[in-house]
PDB file of C-alpha atoms and ligand atoms in Angstrom:
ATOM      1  CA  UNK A  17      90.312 170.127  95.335  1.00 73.00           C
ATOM      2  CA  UNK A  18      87.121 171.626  93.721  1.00 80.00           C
ATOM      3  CA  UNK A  19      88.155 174.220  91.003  1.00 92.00           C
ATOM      4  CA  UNK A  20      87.080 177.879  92.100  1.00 95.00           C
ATOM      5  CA  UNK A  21      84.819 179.807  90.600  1.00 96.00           C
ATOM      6  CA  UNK A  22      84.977 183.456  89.822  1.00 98.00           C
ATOM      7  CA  UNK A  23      82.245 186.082  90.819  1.00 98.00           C
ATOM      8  CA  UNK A  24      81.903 189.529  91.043  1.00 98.00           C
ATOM      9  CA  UNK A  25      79.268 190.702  93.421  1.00 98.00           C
ATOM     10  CA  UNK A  26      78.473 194.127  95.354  1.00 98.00           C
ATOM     11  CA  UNK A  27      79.034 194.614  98.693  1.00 98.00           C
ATOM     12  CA  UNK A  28      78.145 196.951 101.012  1.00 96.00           C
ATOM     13  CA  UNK A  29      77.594 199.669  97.302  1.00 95.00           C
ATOM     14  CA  UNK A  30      81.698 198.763  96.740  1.00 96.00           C
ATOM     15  CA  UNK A  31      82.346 195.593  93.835  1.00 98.00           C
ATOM     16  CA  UNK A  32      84.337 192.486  94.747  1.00 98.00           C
ATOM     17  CA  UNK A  33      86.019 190.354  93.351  1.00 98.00           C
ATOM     18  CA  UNK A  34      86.709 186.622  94.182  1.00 98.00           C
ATOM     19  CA  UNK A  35      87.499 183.563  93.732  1.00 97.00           C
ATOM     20  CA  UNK A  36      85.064 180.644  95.493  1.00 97.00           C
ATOM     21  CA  UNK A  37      84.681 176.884  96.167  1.00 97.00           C
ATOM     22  CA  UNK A  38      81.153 175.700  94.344  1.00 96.00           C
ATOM     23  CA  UNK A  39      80.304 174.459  98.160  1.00 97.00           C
ATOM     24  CA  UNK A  40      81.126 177.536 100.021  1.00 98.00           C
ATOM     25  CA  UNK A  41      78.465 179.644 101.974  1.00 98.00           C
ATOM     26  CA  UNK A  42      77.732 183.354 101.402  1.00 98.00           C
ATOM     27  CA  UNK A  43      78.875 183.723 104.965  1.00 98.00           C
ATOM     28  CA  UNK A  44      82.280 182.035 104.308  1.00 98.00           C
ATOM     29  CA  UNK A  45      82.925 184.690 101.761  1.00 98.00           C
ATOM     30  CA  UNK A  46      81.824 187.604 103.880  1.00 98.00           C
ATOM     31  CA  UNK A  47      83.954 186.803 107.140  1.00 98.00           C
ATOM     32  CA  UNK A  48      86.352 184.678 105.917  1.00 97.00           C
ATOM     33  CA  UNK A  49      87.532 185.778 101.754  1.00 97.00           C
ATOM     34  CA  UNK A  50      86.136 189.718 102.597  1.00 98.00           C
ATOM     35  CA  UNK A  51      87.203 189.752 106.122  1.00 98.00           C
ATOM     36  CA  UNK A  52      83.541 191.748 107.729  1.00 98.00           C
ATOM     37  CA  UNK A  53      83.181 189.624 110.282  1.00 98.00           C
ATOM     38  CA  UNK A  54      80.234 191.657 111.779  1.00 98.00           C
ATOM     39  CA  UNK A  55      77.962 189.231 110.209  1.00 98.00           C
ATOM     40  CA  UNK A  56      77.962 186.281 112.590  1.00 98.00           C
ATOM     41  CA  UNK A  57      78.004 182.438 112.813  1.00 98.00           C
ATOM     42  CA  UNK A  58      75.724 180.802 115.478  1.00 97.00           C
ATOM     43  CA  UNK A  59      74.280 177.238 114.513  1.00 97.00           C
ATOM     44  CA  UNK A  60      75.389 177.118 110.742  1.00 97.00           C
ATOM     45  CA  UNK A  61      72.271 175.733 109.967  1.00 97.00           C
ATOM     46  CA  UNK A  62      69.684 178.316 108.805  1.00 97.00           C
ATOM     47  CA  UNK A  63      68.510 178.334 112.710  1.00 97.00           C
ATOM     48  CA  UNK A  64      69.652 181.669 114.714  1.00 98.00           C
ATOM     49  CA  UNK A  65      69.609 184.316 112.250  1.00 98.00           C
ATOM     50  CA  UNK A  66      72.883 185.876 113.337  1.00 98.00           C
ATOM     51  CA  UNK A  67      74.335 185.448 109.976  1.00 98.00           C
ATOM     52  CA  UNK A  68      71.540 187.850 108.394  1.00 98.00           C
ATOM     53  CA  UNK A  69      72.578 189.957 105.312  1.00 98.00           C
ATOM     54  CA  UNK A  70      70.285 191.055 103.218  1.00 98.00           C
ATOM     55  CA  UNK A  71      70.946 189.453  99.344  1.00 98.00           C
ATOM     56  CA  UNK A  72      69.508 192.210  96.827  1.00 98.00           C
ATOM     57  CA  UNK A  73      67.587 193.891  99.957  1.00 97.00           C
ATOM     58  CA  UNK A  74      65.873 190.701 101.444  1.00 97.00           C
ATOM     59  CA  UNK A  75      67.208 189.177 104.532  1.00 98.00           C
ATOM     60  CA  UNK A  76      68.694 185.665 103.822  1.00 98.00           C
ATOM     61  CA  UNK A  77      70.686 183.021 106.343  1.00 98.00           C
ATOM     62  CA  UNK A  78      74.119 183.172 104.972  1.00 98.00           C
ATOM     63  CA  UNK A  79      75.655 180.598 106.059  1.00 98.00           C
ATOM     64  CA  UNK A  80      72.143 178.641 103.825  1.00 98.00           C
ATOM     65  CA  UNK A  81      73.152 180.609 100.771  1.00 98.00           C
ATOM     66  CA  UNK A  82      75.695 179.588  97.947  1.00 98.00           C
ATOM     67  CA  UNK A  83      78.384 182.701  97.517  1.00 98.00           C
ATOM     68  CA  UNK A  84      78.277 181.533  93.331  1.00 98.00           C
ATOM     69  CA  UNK A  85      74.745 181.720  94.075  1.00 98.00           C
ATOM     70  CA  UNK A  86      75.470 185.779  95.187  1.00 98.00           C
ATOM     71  CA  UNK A  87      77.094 186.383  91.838  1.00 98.00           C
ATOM     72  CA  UNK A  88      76.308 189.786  90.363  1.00 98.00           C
ATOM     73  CA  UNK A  89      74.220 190.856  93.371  1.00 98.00           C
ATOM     74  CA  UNK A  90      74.017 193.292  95.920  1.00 98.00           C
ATOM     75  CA  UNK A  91      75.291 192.411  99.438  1.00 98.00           C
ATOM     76  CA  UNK A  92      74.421 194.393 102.679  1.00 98.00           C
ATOM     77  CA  UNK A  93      76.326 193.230 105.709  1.00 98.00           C
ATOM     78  CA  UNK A  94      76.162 195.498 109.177  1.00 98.00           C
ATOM     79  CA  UNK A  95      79.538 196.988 108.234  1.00 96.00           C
ATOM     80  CA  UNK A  96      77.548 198.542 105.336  1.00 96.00           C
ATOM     81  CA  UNK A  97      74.662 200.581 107.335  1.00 95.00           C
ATOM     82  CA  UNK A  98      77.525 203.472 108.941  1.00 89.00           C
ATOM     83  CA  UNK A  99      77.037 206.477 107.169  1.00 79.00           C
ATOM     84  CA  UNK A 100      79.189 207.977 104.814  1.00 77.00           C
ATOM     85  CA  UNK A 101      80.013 210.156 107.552  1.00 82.00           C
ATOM     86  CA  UNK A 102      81.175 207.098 109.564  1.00 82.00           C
ATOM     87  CA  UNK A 103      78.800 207.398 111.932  1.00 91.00           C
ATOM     88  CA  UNK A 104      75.868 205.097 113.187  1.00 94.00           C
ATOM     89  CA  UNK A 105      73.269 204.552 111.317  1.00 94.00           C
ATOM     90  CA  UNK A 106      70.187 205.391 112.842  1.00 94.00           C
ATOM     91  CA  UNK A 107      68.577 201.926 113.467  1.00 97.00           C
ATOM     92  CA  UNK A 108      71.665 201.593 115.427  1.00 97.00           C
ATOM     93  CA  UNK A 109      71.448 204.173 117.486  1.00 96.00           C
ATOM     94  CA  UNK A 110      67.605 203.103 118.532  1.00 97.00           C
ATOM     95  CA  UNK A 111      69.558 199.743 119.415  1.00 98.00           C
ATOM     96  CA  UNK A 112      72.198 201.553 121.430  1.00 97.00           C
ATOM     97  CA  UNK A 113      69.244 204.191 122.862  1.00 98.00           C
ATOM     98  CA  UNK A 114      67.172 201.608 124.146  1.00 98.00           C
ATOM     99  CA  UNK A 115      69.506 199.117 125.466  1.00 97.00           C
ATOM    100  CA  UNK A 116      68.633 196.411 122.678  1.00 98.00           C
ATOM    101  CA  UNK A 117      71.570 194.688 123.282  1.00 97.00           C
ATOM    102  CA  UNK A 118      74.100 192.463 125.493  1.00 97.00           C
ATOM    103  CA  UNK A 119      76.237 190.503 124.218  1.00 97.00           C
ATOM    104  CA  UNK A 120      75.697 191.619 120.454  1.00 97.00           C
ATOM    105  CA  UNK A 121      76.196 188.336 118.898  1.00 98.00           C
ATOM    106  CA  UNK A 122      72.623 188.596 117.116  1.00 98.00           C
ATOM    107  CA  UNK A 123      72.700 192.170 117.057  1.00 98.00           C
ATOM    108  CA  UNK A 124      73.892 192.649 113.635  1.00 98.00           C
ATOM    109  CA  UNK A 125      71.176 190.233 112.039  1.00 98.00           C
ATOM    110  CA  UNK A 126      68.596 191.921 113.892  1.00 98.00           C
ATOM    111  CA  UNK A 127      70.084 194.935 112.496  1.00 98.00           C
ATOM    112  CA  UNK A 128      70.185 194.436 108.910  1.00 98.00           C
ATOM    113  CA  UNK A 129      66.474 192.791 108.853  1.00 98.00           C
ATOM    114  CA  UNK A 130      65.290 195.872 110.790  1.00 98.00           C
ATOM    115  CA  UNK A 131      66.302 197.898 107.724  1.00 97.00           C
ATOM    116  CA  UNK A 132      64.801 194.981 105.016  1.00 97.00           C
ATOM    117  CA  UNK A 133      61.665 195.866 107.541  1.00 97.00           C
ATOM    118  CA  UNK A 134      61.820 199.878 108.043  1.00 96.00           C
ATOM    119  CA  UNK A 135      62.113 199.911 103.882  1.00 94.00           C
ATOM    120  CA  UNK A 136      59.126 197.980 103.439  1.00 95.00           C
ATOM    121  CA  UNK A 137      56.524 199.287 106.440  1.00 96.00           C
ATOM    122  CA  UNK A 138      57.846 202.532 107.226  1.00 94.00           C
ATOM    123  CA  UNK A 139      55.140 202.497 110.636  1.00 95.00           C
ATOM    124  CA  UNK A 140      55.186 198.544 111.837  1.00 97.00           C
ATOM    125  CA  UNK A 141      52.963 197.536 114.494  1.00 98.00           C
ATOM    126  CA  UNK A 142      54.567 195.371 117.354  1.00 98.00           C
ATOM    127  CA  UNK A 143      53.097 192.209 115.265  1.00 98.00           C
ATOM    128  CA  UNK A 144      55.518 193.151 111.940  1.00 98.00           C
ATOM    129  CA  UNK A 145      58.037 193.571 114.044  1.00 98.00           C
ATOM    130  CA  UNK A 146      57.906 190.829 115.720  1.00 98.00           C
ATOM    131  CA  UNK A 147      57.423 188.554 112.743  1.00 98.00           C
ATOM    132  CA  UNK A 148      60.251 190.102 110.497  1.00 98.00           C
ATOM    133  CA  UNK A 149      62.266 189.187 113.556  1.00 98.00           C
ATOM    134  CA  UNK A 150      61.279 185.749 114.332  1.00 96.00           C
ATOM    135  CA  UNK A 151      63.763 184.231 112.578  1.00 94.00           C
ATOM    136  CA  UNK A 152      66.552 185.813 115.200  1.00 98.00           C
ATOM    137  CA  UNK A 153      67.525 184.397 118.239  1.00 98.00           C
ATOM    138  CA  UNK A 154      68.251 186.643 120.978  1.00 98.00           C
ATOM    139  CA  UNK A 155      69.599 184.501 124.510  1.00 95.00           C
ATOM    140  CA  UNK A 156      70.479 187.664 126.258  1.00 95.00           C
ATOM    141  CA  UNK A 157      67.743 191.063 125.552  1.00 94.00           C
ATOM    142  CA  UNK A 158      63.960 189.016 126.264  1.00 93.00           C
ATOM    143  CA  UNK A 159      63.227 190.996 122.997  1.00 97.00           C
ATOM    144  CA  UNK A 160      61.117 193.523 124.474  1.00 97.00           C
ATOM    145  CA  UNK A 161      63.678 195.908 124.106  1.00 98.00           C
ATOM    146  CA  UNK A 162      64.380 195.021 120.527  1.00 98.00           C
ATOM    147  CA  UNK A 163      60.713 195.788 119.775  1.00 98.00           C
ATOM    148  CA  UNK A 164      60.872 199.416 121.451  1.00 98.00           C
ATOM    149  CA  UNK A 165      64.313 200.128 119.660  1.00 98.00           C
ATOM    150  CA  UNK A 166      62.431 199.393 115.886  1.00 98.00           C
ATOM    151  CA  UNK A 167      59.430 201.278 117.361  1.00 98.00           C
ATOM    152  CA  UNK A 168      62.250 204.596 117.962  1.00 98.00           C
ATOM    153  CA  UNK A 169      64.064 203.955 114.780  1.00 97.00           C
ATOM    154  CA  UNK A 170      61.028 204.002 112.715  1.00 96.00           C
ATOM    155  CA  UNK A 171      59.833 207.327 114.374  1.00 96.00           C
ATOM    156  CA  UNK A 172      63.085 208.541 113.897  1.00 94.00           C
ATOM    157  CA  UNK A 173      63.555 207.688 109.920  1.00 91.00           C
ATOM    158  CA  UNK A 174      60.145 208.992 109.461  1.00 88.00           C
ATOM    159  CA  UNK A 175      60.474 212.545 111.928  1.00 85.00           C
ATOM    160  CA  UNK A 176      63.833 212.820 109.454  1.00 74.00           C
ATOM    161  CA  UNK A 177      63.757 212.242 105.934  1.00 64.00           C
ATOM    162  CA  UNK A 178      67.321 213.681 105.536  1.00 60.00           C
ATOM    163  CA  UNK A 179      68.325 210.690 107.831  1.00 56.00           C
ATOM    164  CA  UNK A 180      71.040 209.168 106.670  1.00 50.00           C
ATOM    165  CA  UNK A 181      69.735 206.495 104.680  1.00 50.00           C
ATOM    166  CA  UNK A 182      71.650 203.159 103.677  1.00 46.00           C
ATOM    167  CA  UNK A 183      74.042 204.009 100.985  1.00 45.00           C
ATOM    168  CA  UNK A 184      72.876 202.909  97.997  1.00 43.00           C
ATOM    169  CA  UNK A 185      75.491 200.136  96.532  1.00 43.00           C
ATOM    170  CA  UNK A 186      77.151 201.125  93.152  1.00 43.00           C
ATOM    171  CA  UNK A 187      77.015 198.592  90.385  1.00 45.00           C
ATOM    172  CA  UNK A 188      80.223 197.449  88.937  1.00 42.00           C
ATOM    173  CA  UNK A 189      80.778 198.270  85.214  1.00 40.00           C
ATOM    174  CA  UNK A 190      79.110 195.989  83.233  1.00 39.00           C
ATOM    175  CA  UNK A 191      76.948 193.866  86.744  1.00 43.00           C
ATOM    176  CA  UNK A 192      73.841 192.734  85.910  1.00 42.00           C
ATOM    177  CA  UNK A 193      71.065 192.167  88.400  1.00 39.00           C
ATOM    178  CA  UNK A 194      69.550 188.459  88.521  1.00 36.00           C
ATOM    179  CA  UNK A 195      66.892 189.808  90.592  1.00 30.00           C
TER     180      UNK A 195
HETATM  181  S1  FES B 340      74.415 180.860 111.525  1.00 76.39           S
HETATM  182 FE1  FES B 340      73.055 181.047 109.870  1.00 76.39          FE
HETATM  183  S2  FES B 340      71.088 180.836 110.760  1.00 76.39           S
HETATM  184 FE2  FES B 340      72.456 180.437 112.410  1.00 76.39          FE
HETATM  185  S1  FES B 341      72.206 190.261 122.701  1.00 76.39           S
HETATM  186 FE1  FES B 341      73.120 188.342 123.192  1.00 76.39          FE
HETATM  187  S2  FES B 341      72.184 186.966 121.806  1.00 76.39           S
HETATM  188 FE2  FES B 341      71.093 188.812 121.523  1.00 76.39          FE
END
């Protein structure tokens, strides 16, 4: 058996600790060592995009990335964009408001890479987001619906400043960025 290899990384602004196999995906620590098993598996192959996270605020396939390769780095998974007031964050509700969603599986990929996207171009044309979401699969919306639901959440961050914005991780003692 491979020996394990310690790492401390930040999730969703909280640190973790653990303990991984050299081989073992990003996504097997989320789901399977951390238990947040709103970041999904499809194809396993760097295909569907419904494991997105985003990896120091860039989305990344997880189930493509190394977890030893995650060491001392920020994590955002979908269980991550809630407010501190538990409640949704407001990409989410655009999803929810414009019926951007059936059977959710690549929901929260589409999620987290609308924030990577809403952080970067505040006001994207269809085009952006359509490209920052060509990497995601979607069997069940036709995407048209996805598109409208940025459109609203990007008019919504920008009519509200005091939005609740993503919570902003907190760095263990002593973590280093890489990036
Ligand atoms: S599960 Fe990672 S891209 Fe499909
Ligand atoms: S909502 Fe079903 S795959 Fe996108």
């Amino acid at each position: 058996m491979p020996k394990r290899v310690p790492i401390r990384i930040c999730v969703n602004g909280q640190p973790r600790e653990a303990f991984v196999e050299p081989a073992a995906s990003l996504l097997e620590l989320v789901r399977g060592t951390f238990g947040l098993t709103g970041t999904k598996e499809g194809c396993g192959t760097g295909y569907c995009g419904a494991c997105t996270v985003l990896l120091d605020g860039q989305p990344v396939n997880a189930c493509l990335v190394f977890a030893v390769d995650a060491d001392h780095r920020d994590v955002l998974t979908v269980e991550g964009l809630t407010t501190h007031e538990g409640g949704l964050h407001p990409v989410q509700d655009a999803f929810v408001a414009c019926g951007a969603l059936q059977c959710g599986f690549c929901t929260p990929g589409m999620l987290v890479s609308t924030v990577a996207l809403l952080r970067r171009v505040p006001y994207p044309s269809e085009a952006d987001i359509r490209a920052a979401l060509a990497g995601h699969l979607c069997r069940c919306t036709g995407y048209r619906s996805i598109v409208r639901a940025v459109t609203r959440a990007a008019a919504a961050l920008a009519a509200n400043p005091e939005n609740p914005a993503l919570p902003q991780p907190a760095r263990p003692r002593g973590m280093r960025s890489r990036a």
